CSV table of C-alpha atoms and ligand atoms in Angstrom, one decimal:
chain,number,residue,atom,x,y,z
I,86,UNK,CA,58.9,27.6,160.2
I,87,UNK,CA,59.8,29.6,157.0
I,88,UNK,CA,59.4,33.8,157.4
I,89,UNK,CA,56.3,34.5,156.4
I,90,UNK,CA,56.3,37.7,153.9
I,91,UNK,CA,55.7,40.8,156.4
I,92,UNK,CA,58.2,39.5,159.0
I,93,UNK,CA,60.8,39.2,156.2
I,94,UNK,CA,60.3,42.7,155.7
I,95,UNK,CA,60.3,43.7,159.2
I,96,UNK,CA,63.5,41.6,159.9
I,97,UNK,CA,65.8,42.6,157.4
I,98,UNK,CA,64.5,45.7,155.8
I,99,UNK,CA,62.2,48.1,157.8
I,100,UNK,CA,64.6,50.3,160.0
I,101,UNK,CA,63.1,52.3,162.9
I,102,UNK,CA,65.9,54.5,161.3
I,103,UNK,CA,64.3,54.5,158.8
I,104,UNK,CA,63.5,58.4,158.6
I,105,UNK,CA,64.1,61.3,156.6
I,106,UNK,CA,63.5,64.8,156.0
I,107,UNK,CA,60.4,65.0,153.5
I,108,UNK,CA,59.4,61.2,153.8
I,109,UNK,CA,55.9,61.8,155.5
I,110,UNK,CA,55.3,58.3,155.7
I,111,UNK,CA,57.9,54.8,154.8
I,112,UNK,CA,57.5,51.3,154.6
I,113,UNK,CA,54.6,49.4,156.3
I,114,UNK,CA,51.5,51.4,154.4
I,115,UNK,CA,50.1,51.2,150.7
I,116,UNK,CA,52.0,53.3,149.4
I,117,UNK,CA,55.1,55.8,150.8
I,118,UNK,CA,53.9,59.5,151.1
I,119,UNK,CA,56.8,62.5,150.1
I,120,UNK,CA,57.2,65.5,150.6
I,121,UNK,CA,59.6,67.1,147.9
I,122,UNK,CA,61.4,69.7,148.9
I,123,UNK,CA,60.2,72.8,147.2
I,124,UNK,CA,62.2,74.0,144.2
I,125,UNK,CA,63.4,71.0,143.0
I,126,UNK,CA,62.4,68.2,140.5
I,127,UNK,CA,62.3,64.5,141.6
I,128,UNK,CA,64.7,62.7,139.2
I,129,UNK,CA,63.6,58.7,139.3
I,130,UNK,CA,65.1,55.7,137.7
I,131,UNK,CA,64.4,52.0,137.8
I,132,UNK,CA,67.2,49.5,137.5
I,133,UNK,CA,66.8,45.5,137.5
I,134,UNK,CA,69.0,43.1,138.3
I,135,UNK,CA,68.5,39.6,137.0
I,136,UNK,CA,70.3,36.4,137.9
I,137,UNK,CA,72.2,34.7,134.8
I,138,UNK,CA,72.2,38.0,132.8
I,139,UNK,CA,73.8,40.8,135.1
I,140,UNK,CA,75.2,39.0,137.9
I,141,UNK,CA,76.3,35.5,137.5
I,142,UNK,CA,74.5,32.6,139.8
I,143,UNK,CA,75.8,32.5,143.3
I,144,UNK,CA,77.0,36.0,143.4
I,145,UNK,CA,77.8,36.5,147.3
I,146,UNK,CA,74.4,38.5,148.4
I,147,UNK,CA,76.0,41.2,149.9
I,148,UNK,CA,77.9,42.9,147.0
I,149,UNK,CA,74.2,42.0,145.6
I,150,UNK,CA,72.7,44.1,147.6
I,151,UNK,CA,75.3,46.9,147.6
I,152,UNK,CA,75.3,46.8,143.8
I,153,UNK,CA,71.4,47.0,142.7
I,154,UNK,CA,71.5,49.7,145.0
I,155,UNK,CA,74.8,51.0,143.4
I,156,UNK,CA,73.6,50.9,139.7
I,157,UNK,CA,70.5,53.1,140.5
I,158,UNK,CA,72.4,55.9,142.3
I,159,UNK,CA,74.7,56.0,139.4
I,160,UNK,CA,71.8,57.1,137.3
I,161,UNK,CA,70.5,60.0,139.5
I,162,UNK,CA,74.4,60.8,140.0
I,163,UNK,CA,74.8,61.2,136.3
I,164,UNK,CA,71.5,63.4,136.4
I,165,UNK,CA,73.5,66.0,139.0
I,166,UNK,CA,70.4,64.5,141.5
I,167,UNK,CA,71.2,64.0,145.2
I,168,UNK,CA,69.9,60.3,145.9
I,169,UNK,CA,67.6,60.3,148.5
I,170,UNK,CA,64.9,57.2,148.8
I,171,UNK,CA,64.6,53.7,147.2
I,172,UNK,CA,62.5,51.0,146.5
I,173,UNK,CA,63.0,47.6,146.3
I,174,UNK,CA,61.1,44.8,144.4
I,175,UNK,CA,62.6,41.3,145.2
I,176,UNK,CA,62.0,38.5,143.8
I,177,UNK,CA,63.3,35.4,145.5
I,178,UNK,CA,63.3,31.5,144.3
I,179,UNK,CA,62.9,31.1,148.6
I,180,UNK,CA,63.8,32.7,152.1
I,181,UNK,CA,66.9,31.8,152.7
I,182,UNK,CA,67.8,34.3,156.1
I,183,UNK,CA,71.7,34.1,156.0
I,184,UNK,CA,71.4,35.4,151.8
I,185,UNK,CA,68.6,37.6,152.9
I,186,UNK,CA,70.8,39.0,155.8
I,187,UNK,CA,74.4,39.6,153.7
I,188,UNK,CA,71.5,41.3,151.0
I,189,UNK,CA,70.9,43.7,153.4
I,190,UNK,CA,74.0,44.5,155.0
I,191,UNK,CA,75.4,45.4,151.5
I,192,UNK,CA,72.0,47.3,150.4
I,193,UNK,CA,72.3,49.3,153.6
I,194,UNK,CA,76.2,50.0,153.5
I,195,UNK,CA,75.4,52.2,150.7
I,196,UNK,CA,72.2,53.4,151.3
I,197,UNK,CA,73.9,54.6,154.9
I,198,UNK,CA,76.8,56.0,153.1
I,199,UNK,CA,74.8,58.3,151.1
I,200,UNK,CA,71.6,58.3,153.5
I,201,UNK,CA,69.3,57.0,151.0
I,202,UNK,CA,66.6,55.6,153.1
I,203,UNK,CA,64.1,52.8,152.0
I,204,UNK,CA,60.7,53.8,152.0
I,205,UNK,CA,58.6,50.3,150.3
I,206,UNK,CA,58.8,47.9,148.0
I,207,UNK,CA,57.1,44.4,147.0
I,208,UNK,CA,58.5,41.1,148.2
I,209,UNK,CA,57.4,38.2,145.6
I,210,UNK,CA,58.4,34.7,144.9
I,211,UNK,CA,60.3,33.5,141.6
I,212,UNK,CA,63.6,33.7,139.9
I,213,UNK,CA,66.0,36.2,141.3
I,214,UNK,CA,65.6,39.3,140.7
I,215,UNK,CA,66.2,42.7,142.3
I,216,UNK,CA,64.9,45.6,141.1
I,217,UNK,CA,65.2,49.0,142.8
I,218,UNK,CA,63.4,52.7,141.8
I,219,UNK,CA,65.6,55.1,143.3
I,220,UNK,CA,64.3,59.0,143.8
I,221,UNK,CA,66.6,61.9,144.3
I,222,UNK,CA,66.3,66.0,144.4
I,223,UNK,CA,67.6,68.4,142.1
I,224,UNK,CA,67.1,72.4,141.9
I,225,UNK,CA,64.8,72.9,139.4
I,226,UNK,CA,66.5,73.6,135.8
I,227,UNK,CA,69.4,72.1,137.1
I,228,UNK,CA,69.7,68.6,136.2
I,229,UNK,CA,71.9,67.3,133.6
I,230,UNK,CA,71.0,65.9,130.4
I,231,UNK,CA,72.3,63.7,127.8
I,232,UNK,CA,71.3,66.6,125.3
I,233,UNK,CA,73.5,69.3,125.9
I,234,UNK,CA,76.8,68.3,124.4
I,235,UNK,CA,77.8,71.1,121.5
I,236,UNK,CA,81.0,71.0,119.5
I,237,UNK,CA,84.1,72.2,120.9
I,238,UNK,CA,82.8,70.7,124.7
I,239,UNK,CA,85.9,68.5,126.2
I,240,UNK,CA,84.8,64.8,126.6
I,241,UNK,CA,85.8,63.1,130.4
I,242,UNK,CA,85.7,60.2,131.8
I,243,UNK,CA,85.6,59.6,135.5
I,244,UNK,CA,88.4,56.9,137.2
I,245,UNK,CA,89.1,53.6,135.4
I,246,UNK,CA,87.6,52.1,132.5
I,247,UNK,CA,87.7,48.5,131.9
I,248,UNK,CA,88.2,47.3,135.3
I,249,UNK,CA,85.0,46.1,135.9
I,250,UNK,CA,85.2,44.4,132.8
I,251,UNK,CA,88.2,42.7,133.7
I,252,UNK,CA,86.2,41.8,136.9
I,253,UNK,CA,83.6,40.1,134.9
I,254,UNK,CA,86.4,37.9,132.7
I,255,UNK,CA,87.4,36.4,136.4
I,256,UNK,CA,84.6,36.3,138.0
I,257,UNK,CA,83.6,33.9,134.7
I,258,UNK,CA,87.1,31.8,135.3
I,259,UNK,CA,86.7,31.8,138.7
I,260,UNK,CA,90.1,33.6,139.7
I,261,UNK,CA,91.4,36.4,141.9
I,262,UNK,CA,88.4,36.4,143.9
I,263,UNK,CA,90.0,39.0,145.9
I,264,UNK,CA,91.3,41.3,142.8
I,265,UNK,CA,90.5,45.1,142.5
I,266,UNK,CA,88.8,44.5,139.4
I,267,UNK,CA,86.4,41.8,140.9
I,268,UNK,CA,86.0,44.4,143.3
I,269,UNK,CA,85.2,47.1,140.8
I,270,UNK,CA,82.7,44.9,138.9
I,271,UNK,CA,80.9,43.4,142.4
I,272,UNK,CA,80.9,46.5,144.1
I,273,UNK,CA,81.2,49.9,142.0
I,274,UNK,CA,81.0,53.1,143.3
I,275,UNK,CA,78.3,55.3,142.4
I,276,UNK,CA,80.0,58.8,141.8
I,277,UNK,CA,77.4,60.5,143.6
I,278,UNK,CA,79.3,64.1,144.5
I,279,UNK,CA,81.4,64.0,141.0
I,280,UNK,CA,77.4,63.9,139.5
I,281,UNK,CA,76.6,66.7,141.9
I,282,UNK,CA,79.9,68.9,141.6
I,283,UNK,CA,78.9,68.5,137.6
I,284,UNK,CA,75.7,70.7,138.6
I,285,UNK,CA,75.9,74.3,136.3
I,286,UNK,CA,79.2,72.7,135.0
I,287,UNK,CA,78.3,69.6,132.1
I,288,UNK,CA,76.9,70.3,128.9
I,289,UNK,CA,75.3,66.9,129.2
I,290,UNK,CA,76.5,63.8,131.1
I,291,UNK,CA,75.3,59.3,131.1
I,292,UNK,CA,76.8,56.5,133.4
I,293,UNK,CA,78.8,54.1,132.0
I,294,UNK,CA,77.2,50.9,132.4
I,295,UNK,CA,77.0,49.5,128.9
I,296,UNK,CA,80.7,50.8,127.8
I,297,UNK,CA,82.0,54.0,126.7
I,298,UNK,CA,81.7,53.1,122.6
I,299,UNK,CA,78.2,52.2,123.2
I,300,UNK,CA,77.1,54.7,125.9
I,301,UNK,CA,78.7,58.0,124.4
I,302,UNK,CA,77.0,57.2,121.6
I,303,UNK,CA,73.7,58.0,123.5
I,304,UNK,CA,75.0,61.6,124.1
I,305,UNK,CA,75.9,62.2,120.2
I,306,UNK,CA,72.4,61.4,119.4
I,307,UNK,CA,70.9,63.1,122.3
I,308,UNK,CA,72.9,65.8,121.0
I,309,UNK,CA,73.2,65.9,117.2
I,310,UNK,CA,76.9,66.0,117.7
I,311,UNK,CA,79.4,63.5,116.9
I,312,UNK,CA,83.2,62.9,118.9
I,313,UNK,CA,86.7,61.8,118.3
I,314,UNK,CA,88.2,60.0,120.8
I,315,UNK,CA,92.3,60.1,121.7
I,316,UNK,CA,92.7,56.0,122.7
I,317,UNK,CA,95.9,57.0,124.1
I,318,UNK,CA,94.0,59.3,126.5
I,319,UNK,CA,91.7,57.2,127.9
I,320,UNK,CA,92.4,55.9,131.5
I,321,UNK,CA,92.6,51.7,130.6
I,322,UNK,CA,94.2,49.5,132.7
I,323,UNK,CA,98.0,49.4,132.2
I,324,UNK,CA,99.0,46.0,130.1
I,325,UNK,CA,100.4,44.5,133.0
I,326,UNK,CA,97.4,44.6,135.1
I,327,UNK,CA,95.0,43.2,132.5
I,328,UNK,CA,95.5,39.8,131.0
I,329,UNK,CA,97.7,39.0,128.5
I,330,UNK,CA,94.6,38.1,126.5
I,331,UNK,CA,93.0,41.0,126.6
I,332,UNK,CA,93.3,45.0,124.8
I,333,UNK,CA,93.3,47.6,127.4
I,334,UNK,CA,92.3,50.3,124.9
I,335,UNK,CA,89.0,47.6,123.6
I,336,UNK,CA,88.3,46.9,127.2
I,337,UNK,CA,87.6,50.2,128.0
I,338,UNK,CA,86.1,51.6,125.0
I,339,UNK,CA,83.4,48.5,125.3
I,340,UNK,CA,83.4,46.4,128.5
I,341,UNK,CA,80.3,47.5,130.5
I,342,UNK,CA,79.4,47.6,134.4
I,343,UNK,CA,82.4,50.3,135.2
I,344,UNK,CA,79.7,52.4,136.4
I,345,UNK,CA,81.7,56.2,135.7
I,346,UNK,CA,80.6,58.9,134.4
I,347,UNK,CA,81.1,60.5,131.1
I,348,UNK,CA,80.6,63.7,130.9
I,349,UNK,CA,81.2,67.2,128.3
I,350,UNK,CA,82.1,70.3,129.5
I,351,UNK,CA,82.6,73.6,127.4
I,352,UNK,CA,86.0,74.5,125.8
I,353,UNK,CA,85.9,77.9,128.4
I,354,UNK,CA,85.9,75.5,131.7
I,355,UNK,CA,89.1,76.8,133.9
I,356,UNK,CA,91.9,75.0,135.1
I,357,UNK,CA,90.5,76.1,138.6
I,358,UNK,CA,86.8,74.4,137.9
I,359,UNK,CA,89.0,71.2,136.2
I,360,UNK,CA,91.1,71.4,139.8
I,361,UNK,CA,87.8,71.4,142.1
I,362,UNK,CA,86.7,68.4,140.2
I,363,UNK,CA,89.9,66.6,141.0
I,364,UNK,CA,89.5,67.7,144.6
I,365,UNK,CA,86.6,64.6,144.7
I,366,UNK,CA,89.4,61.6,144.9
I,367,UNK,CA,88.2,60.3,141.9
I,368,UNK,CA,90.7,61.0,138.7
I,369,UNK,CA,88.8,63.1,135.7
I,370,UNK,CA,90.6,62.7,132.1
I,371,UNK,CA,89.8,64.5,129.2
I,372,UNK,CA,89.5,61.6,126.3
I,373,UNK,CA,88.3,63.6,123.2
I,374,UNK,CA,86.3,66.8,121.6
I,375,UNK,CA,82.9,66.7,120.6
I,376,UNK,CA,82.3,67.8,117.0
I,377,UNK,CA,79.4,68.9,114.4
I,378,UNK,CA,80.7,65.9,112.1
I,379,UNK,CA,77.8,63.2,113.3
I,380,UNK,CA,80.1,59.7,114.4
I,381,UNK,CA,82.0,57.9,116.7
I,382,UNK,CA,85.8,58.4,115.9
I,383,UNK,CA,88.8,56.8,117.6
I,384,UNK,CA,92.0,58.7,117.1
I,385,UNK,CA,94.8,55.7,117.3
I,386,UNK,CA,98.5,55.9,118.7
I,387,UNK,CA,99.7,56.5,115.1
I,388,UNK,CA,97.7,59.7,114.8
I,389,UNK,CA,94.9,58.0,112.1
I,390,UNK,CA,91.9,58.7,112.6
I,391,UNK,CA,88.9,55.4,112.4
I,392,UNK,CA,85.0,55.2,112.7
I,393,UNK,CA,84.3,53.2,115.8
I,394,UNK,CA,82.0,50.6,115.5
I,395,UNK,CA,83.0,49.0,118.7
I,396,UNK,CA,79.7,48.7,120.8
I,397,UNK,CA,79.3,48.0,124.8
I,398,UNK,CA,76.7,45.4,125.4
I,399,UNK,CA,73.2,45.4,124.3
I,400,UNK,CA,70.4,43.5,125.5
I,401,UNK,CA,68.5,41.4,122.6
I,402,UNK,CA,71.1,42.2,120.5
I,403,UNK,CA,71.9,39.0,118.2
I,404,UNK,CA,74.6,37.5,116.6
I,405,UNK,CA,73.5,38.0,113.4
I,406,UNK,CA,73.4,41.9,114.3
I,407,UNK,CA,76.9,41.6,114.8
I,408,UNK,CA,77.4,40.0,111.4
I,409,UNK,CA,75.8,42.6,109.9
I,410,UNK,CA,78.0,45.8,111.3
V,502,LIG,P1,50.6,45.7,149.2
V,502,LIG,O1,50.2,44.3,149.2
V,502,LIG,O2,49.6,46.7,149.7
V,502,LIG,O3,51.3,46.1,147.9
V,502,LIG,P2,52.8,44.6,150.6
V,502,LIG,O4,52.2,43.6,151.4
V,502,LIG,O5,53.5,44.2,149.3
V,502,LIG,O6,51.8,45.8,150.3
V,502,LIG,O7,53.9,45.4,151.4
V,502,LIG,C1,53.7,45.9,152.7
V,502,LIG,C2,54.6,47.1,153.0
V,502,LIG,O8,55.9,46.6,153.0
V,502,LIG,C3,54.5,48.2,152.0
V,502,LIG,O9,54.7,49.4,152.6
V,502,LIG,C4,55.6,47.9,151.0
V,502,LIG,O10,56.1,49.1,150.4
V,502,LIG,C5,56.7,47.3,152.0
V,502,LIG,N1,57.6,46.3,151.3
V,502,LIG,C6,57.3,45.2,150.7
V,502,LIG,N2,58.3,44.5,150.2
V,502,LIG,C7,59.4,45.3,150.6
V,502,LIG,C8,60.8,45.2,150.4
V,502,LIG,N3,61.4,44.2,149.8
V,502,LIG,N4,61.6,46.2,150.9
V,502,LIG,C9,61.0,47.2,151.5
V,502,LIG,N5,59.7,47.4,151.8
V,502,LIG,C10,58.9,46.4,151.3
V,503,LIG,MG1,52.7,44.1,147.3
């Protein structure tokens, strides 16, 4: 006999674990009850993942379920919040217990590693779908915003951009299932304590999850500012790792799903605040300046200087939009 909806949620998400400081009440109620921990704002942010447009039919369920997770803590981390409860809206074409139980296992390897704890959600039949409203804590005043950038601020980029990208090109061809870059692109790694350690530091800071070209872009506006950035500073794959067919340097200024964060911090930041960022084990490069010109500009390995109009990916964007550039 197939699950019926409330034992699918007691099976394979309600934990008797399943506690935390502030949650007054979690899953099996209308509605979850906090407690926010005085002083600080809630930061909250909704992310949905949809079969055929950001995972690619018969993804395995378990780096599923570790990324929807993973795409939401990204946001709060790129906030400076500490992640601390989710929700999680699934939407499933049928119960299928061995998907539902790899889901899980991957949702709650993260949510363990960073004890994020569960606290409701809505279980629903249809296409595949996940999405996941994930709540986190921040001092009051403290979080960081994509408006703060001002000229003279360094630009940085966290780790390795393009990777994921790369990950997505294989996944497509069906080869290297086992590669880092599949890895990077099933299963990224929010930078939850980069996003903290940015705290009082960043002028302004966004998650890459569109592509640098396209998501530093946001800060500019945010920010009335506009950037040049050095290609030969930004941390893209070496030639050898990525395919012959592909440009490092375009990969990473406009493949999506890499999941780092970009972030400006003032010209006075010390080499000792720089070195306590690096302490994280996750690389930080500088990649460009922000400036009072308004613009996207890539400095090239001759020393010229070109607008970008390179963009990361854009939902309902069309072809004819690209045409018209
Ligand atoms: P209601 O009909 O009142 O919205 P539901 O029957 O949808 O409540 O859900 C019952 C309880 O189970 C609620 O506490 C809800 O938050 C929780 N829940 C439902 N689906 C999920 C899910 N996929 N993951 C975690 N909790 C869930
Ligand atoms: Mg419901």
């Amino acid at each position: 006999m197939p699950l019926s909806e409330f034992d699918l949620i007691q099976r394979y998400f309600f934990r008797s674990s399943s506690e935390s400081a502030n949650l007054a009440l979690g899953i099996g109620d209308d509605c979850a009850l906090l407690d926010p921990p005085a002083g600080q704002q809630l930061a909250i942010t909704t992310d949905t993942l949809v079969e055929g447009v950001h995972f690619l039919p018969d993804t395995d369920a378990q780096s599923l379920g570790y990324k929807s997770l993973a795409v939401n803590l990204s946001d709060l981390a790129a906030m400076g919040a500490a992640p601390r409860w989710f929700t999680l809206a699934l939407t499933l074409p049928k119960v299928d217990e061995d998907w539902l139980a790899a889901f899980s296992r991957g949702l709650f390897e993260l949510a363990d590693q960073f004890s994020v704890c569960l606290i409701g959600g809505d279980t629903t039949q249809g296409p595949l779908s996940i999405s996941i409203t994930a709540m986190g804590t921040v001092p009051q005043g403290d979080a960081i915003n994509r408006s703060g950038a001002r000229p003279g601020d360094g630009i940085y980029v966290s780790g390795c951009l393009g990777l994921a990208g790369l990950g997505l090109q294989r996944a497509q061809r069906d080869q290297d299932a086992d590669s880092e870059a599949l890895r990077a692109f099933l299963k990224p790694e929010p930078r939850v304590e980069l996003g903290l350690a940015l705290r009082g530091l960043a002028t302004a800071c966004i998650d890459l999850s569109d592509g640098l070209a396209s998501d530093l872009r946001h800060i500019l506006t945010a920010s009335s500012v506009g950037a040049t950035i050095d290609g030969d500073a930004l941390p893209a794959l070496q030639p050898s790792a990525a395919d012959a067919t592909v440009d490092p340097v375009e990969l990473a200024l406009t493949a999506g799903d890499d999941y780092e964060l970009c972030f400006t911090l003032p010209a006075a930041v010390t080499v000792g605040q720089l070195a306590q960022l690096r302490t994280l084990g996750v690389p930080v490069t500088r990649i460009g300046t922000i400036e009072s010109e308004p613009g996207l500009r890539l400095k090239q390995a001759d020393g010229s200087v070109v607008p970008l109009k390179s963009r990361g990916y854009e939902h309902f964007r069309s072809r004819t939009d690209d045409n018209n550039q």
